[in-house]
Coordinates of C-alpha atoms and ligand atoms in Angstrom, one line a residue:
M1 CA 36.4 -37.1 22.1
N2 CA 34.8 -34.3 20.0
I3 CA 33.9 -31.2 22.0
L4 CA 31.6 -28.3 20.9
I5 CA 31.3 -25.2 23.1
L6 CA 28.6 -22.5 22.6
T7 CA 29.0 -19.3 24.5
G8 CA 26.7 -16.2 24.8
A9 CA 26.8 -12.8 26.4
G10 CA 26.8 -14.4 29.9
I11 CA 30.4 -15.6 29.6
S12 CA 31.5 -12.0 29.1
A13 CA 29.2 -10.4 31.8
E14 CA 31.9 -10.7 34.6
S15 CA 34.4 -9.1 32.3
G16 CA 32.1 -6.0 32.3
V17 CA 30.5 -6.4 28.9
P18 CA 26.7 -5.9 29.5
T19 CA 24.5 -8.8 28.4
F20 CA 21.4 -8.2 26.2
R21 CA 19.1 -9.3 29.0
D22 CA 20.8 -6.8 31.5
A23 CA 20.0 -4.1 29.0
N24 CA 16.5 -5.6 28.6
G25 CA 17.2 -5.8 24.9
L26 CA 17.5 -2.1 24.8
W27 CA 20.2 0.4 23.9
E28 CA 19.5 4.2 24.5
G29 CA 15.8 3.4 24.3
H30 CA 16.2 1.5 20.9
R31 CA 15.3 -2.2 20.8
F32 CA 18.2 -4.2 19.6
E33 CA 16.0 -5.6 16.9
D34 CA 15.5 -2.0 15.7
V35 CA 19.2 -1.1 15.6
A36 CA 20.9 -4.5 14.8
T37 CA 19.2 -5.0 11.4
P38 CA 20.1 -4.3 7.7
Q39 CA 17.0 -2.1 7.4
A40 CA 18.1 0.1 10.3
F41 CA 21.5 0.5 8.6
R42 CA 20.0 1.5 5.3
R43 CA 17.5 3.8 7.1
N44 CA 20.0 5.5 9.4
P45 CA 23.6 4.4 9.0
S46 CA 25.0 6.9 11.4
L47 CA 22.7 5.7 14.2
V48 CA 23.9 2.1 13.6
H49 CA 27.5 3.2 13.4
H50 CA 27.0 5.2 16.6
F51 CA 25.6 2.0 18.3
Y52 CA 28.6 -0.1 17.3
N53 CA 31.2 2.6 17.8
Q54 CA 30.0 3.0 21.4
R55 CA 30.1 -0.7 22.1
R56 CA 33.6 -0.9 20.4
R57 CA 34.9 1.9 22.5
S58 CA 33.7 0.3 25.7
L59 CA 35.1 -3.1 24.7
L60 CA 38.5 -1.5 24.1
D61 CA 38.4 0.0 27.6
V62 CA 41.5 -1.4 29.4
R63 CA 39.3 -2.6 32.2
I64 CA 37.5 -5.1 30.0
Q65 CA 39.6 -8.3 30.2
P66 CA 39.0 -12.0 29.7
N67 CA 37.8 -13.6 32.9
P68 CA 38.5 -17.1 34.4
A69 CA 35.8 -18.7 32.2
H70 CA 37.4 -17.5 29.0
R71 CA 40.8 -18.6 30.2
A72 CA 39.7 -22.0 31.4
L73 CA 38.2 -22.7 27.9
A74 CA 41.5 -21.7 26.3
E75 CA 43.6 -23.9 28.7
F76 CA 41.1 -26.8 28.1
E77 CA 41.4 -26.5 24.4
A78 CA 45.3 -26.5 24.6
E79 CA 45.2 -29.7 26.6
H80 CA 42.6 -31.4 24.5
R81 CA 43.9 -33.1 21.4
G82 CA 40.6 -34.3 19.9
G83 CA 38.1 -32.3 17.9
F84 CA 37.4 -29.0 19.7
L85 CA 35.3 -26.1 18.4
L86 CA 34.3 -23.0 20.4
V87 CA 31.3 -21.3 18.8
T88 CA 30.5 -17.9 20.2
Q89 CA 27.5 -15.7 19.7
N90 CA 29.5 -12.8 21.2
I91 CA 31.0 -10.2 19.0
D92 CA 33.7 -9.2 21.6
D93 CA 37.2 -10.6 21.2
L94 CA 37.6 -11.9 24.7
H95 CA 37.9 -15.6 23.7
V96 CA 40.7 -14.9 21.3
R97 CA 42.4 -12.6 23.8
A98 CA 42.2 -15.4 26.4
G99 CA 44.2 -17.7 24.0
S100 CA 41.4 -19.8 22.4
K101 CA 42.4 -20.8 18.9
N102 CA 39.5 -22.6 17.3
V103 CA 36.9 -19.9 17.7
L104 CA 33.9 -19.5 15.3
A105 CA 32.2 -16.1 15.9
M106 CA 28.9 -17.0 14.3
H107 CA 27.5 -13.4 14.8
G108 CA 30.6 -11.7 13.5
E109 CA 33.1 -9.5 15.3
L110 CA 32.7 -6.0 16.7
L111 CA 36.4 -5.0 15.9
K112 CA 36.0 -5.8 12.2
A113 CA 34.4 -3.9 9.4
R114 CA 33.1 -5.3 6.0
C115 CA 32.9 -3.5 2.7
E116 CA 29.4 -3.9 1.3
T117 CA 30.7 -3.5 -2.2
T118 CA 33.6 -6.0 -2.1
E119 CA 32.8 -8.1 1.0
E120 CA 36.4 -7.5 2.1
I121 CA 36.9 -7.5 5.8
F122 CA 39.1 -4.9 7.6
P123 CA 40.1 -4.1 11.2
W124 CA 37.6 -1.4 12.3
R125 CA 38.7 2.3 12.3
D126 CA 36.6 4.9 14.0
D127 CA 36.7 7.2 11.1
L128 CA 35.0 4.6 8.9
D129 CA 31.6 6.2 9.3
E130 CA 32.8 9.5 7.8
T131 CA 34.7 7.5 5.1
T132 CA 31.8 5.3 4.2
T133 CA 29.0 7.9 4.1
N134 CA 31.1 10.4 2.1
P135 CA 32.0 9.2 -1.4
N136 CA 34.0 12.4 -1.8
H137 CA 36.2 11.5 1.2
P138 CA 39.8 10.9 -0.1
E139 CA 39.8 7.5 1.6
F140 CA 36.3 6.4 0.5
I141 CA 36.6 2.6 0.3
G142 CA 33.1 1.6 -0.4
T143 CA 30.1 1.5 2.0
M144 CA 31.6 0.1 5.2
R145 CA 29.5 -1.8 7.8
P146 CA 30.3 -3.5 11.0
H147 CA 31.3 -7.1 10.3
V148 CA 28.4 -8.2 12.5
V149 CA 25.4 -10.5 11.7
W150 CA 22.2 -8.5 12.2
F151 CA 18.7 -9.9 12.8
G152 CA 17.4 -11.4 9.6
E153 CA 20.9 -12.1 8.3
M154 CA 22.5 -15.5 7.9
P155 CA 24.9 -16.3 10.8
L156 CA 28.4 -17.3 9.8
G157 CA 29.8 -20.9 9.7
L158 CA 26.4 -22.7 10.0
A159 CA 27.5 -25.7 8.0
R160 CA 30.7 -26.1 10.1
I161 CA 28.6 -25.7 13.3
E162 CA 26.0 -28.3 12.2
E163 CA 28.8 -30.8 11.4
A164 CA 30.5 -30.2 14.8
A165 CA 27.1 -30.7 16.5
R166 CA 26.5 -34.0 14.7
N167 CA 29.9 -35.3 15.8
A168 CA 30.1 -33.9 19.3
D169 CA 30.5 -36.2 22.2
L170 CA 30.4 -33.3 24.7
F171 CA 28.4 -30.1 24.1
I172 CA 28.6 -27.3 26.7
A173 CA 26.3 -24.1 26.4
I174 CA 27.7 -21.3 28.6
G175 CA 25.9 -18.0 29.4
T176 CA 23.3 -18.0 26.6
S177 CA 19.6 -17.3 27.1
A178 CA 18.7 -19.6 24.2
V179 CA 16.4 -17.1 22.7
V180 CA 18.2 -16.3 19.4
Y181 CA 18.0 -18.8 16.6
P182 CA 19.6 -20.6 14.9
A183 CA 22.2 -20.6 17.8
A184 CA 19.5 -21.8 20.2
G185 CA 18.8 -24.8 17.9
I186 CA 22.3 -26.2 18.0
V187 CA 21.7 -28.4 21.1
R188 CA 19.0 -30.2 19.2
Q189 CA 21.4 -31.0 16.4
T190 CA 23.6 -33.1 18.7
K191 CA 23.4 -36.9 18.7
P192 CA 21.5 -38.7 21.5
T193 CA 24.8 -40.1 23.0
C194 CA 26.3 -36.6 23.2
R195 CA 26.7 -35.4 26.8
K196 CA 25.0 -32.0 27.0
I197 CA 25.8 -29.5 29.8
E198 CA 24.3 -26.0 30.3
I199 CA 26.1 -23.5 32.5
N200 CA 24.0 -20.4 33.3
L201 CA 22.9 -18.2 36.2
D202 CA 19.3 -19.1 35.4
A203 CA 17.2 -21.7 33.7
T204 CA 16.6 -21.2 30.0
P205 CA 14.0 -22.4 27.5
N206 CA 16.6 -25.1 26.5
S207 CA 17.4 -26.3 30.0
S208 CA 15.3 -29.5 29.6
E209 CA 17.5 -30.5 26.5
F210 CA 20.6 -30.9 28.7
D211 CA 21.8 -33.8 30.8
Q212 CA 23.0 -31.4 33.4
S213 CA 22.2 -27.7 34.0
I214 CA 24.8 -26.1 36.3
R215 CA 23.5 -22.9 38.0
G216 CA 26.1 -20.3 38.8
K217 CA 28.5 -17.8 37.5
A218 CA 30.6 -18.7 34.5
S219 CA 33.9 -17.5 36.0
I220 CA 33.4 -20.1 38.8
E221 CA 31.5 -22.9 37.2
V222 CA 33.4 -23.2 33.9
P223 CA 36.8 -23.6 35.5
A224 CA 35.3 -26.0 38.1
F225 CA 33.6 -28.1 35.4
L226 CA 36.6 -28.3 33.0
K227 CA 39.1 -29.2 35.7
Ligands
BV8_1 C1 18.4 -15.6 10.9 C2 25.2 -9.6 16.7 C3 17.7 -16.5 8.9 C4 24.6 -8.2 16.7 C5 23.2 -10.9 17.2 C6 10.7 -15.6 16.0 C7 10.9 -16.7 16.7 C8 12.2 -17.3 16.6 C9 13.2 -16.8 15.8 C10 12.9 -15.6 15.1 C11 11.7 -15.0 15.2 N1 11.7 -13.9 14.4 C12 13.0 -13.8 13.9 C13 13.7 -14.9 14.3 C14 15.1 -15.2 13.9 C15 16.0 -14.3 14.7 C16 15.8 -14.5 16.2 O1 16.2 -15.6 16.7 N2 15.2 -13.6 16.9 C17 14.9 -13.7 18.3 C18 15.2 -12.4 19.0 C19 13.5 -14.1 18.5 N3 17.4 -14.7 14.4 C20 18.0 -14.1 13.4 O2 17.5 -13.1 12.8 C21 19.3 -14.7 13.0 N4 19.3 -14.9 11.5 O3 17.5 -16.2 11.5 O4 18.5 -15.6 9.6 C22 18.4 -17.7 8.6 C23 18.5 -18.7 9.7 C24 19.1 -19.9 9.4 C25 19.6 -20.1 8.1 C26 19.5 -19.2 7.1 C27 18.8 -18.0 7.4 C28 20.5 -13.8 13.3 C29 20.6 -13.7 14.8 C30 21.9 -12.9 15.1 C31 21.6 -11.5 15.5 N5 22.8 -10.9 16.0 N6 24.4 -10.4 17.6 C32 24.9 -7.4 17.9 O5 25.4 -8.0 18.9 O6 24.7 -6.2 17.9 S1 22.3 -11.7 18.4 C33 22.8 -11.1 19.9 O7 21.7 -11.4 20.8 C34 23.9 -11.9 20.5 O8 24.9 -12.2 19.5 C35 23.3 -13.1 21.1 O9 23.3 -14.1 20.1 C36 21.9 -12.6 21.4 C37 21.8 -12.5 22.9 O10 21.8 -13.8 23.3 P1 22.8 -14.2 24.5 O11 24.2 -14.2 24.0 O12 22.2 -15.5 25.0 O13 22.7 -13.1 25.6 P2 21.5 -12.7 26.6 O14 21.8 -11.4 27.2 O15 20.2 -12.9 25.9 O16 21.6 -13.9 27.7 C38 22.7 -13.9 28.6 C39 22.6 -15.2 29.4 O17 23.7 -15.3 30.2 C40 21.3 -15.3 30.3 O18 20.8 -16.6 30.2 C41 21.9 -15.1 31.7 O19 21.2 -15.8 32.6 C42 23.3 -15.6 31.6 N7 24.3 -15.0 32.4 C43 24.4 -13.7 32.7 N8 25.5 -13.5 33.5 C44 26.1 -14.7 33.7 C45 25.3 -15.6 33.0 N9 25.6 -17.0 33.0 C46 26.7 -17.3 33.7 N10 27.5 -16.5 34.3 C47 27.2 -15.2 34.4 N11 28.0 -14.3 35.1

């Protein structure tokens, strides 16, 4: 059986990572769409670095740990021999820390940086914004940006995701508001015989696409469903 999982901010909410809806799509009064874009980075790189450095620092806070939903997915993957792909829209590292192996972070990773000149990917260092915006800095290694997919940018791994969707016999969407595309379109790329399950606190614009829409907290409903 081929399994495709799609997670959103809701799976990390109980780990203490705020969702976008909780923040009403805002950060310090800025709309995400105004900060998480290549235009914003060109216009004001230090504001954008500040936005990501703040989120990185809070993610690295020792209190932010994977929750039972992340762990249940990692255990399920370990027991499941068939095709298994976990696509996440989240840029936190909680799935990997929970032990998930086959993770595709389609919107990038908060703890990684990418050189705009060479496209090389590095682990993030907080001093990068000084390094990147100061060509005279002894360690200037090119204009460094967060390795994150901004609005208007092509998400990562789309061909692999589309192939997994076409072959999936079970598709589970967990903790995503189904507002952001192309992620929200994945459910419609699955075959008619694919069993489609949505796990979310609330209904979403995609709820009618699913065979079953389980209402509840991910940390309770994901382990319960996967058992
Ligand atoms: C692209 C990284 C072209 C950055 C992110 C008009 C209409 C439709 C689409 C568009 C449009 N105008 C523009 C677009 C395209 C745009 C888009 O979709 N905009 C939206 C806002 C309308 N998309 C793009 O720009 C994408 N790129 O289109 O390029 C292209 C496309 C295809 C092929 C070639 C080229 C790029 C999108 C990626 C942007 N980057 N993240 C960063 O994080 O800083 S998106 C970011 O927001 C997240 O990664 C995530 O994807 C999204 C938020 O969504 P969720 O994860 O769902 O989180 P949210 O808070 O919204 O919802 C939480 C859910 O959990 C809720 O349902 C809640 O009920 C539930 N929940 C809460 N607690 C729990 C829970 N459930 C269970 N248990 C709980 N405890």
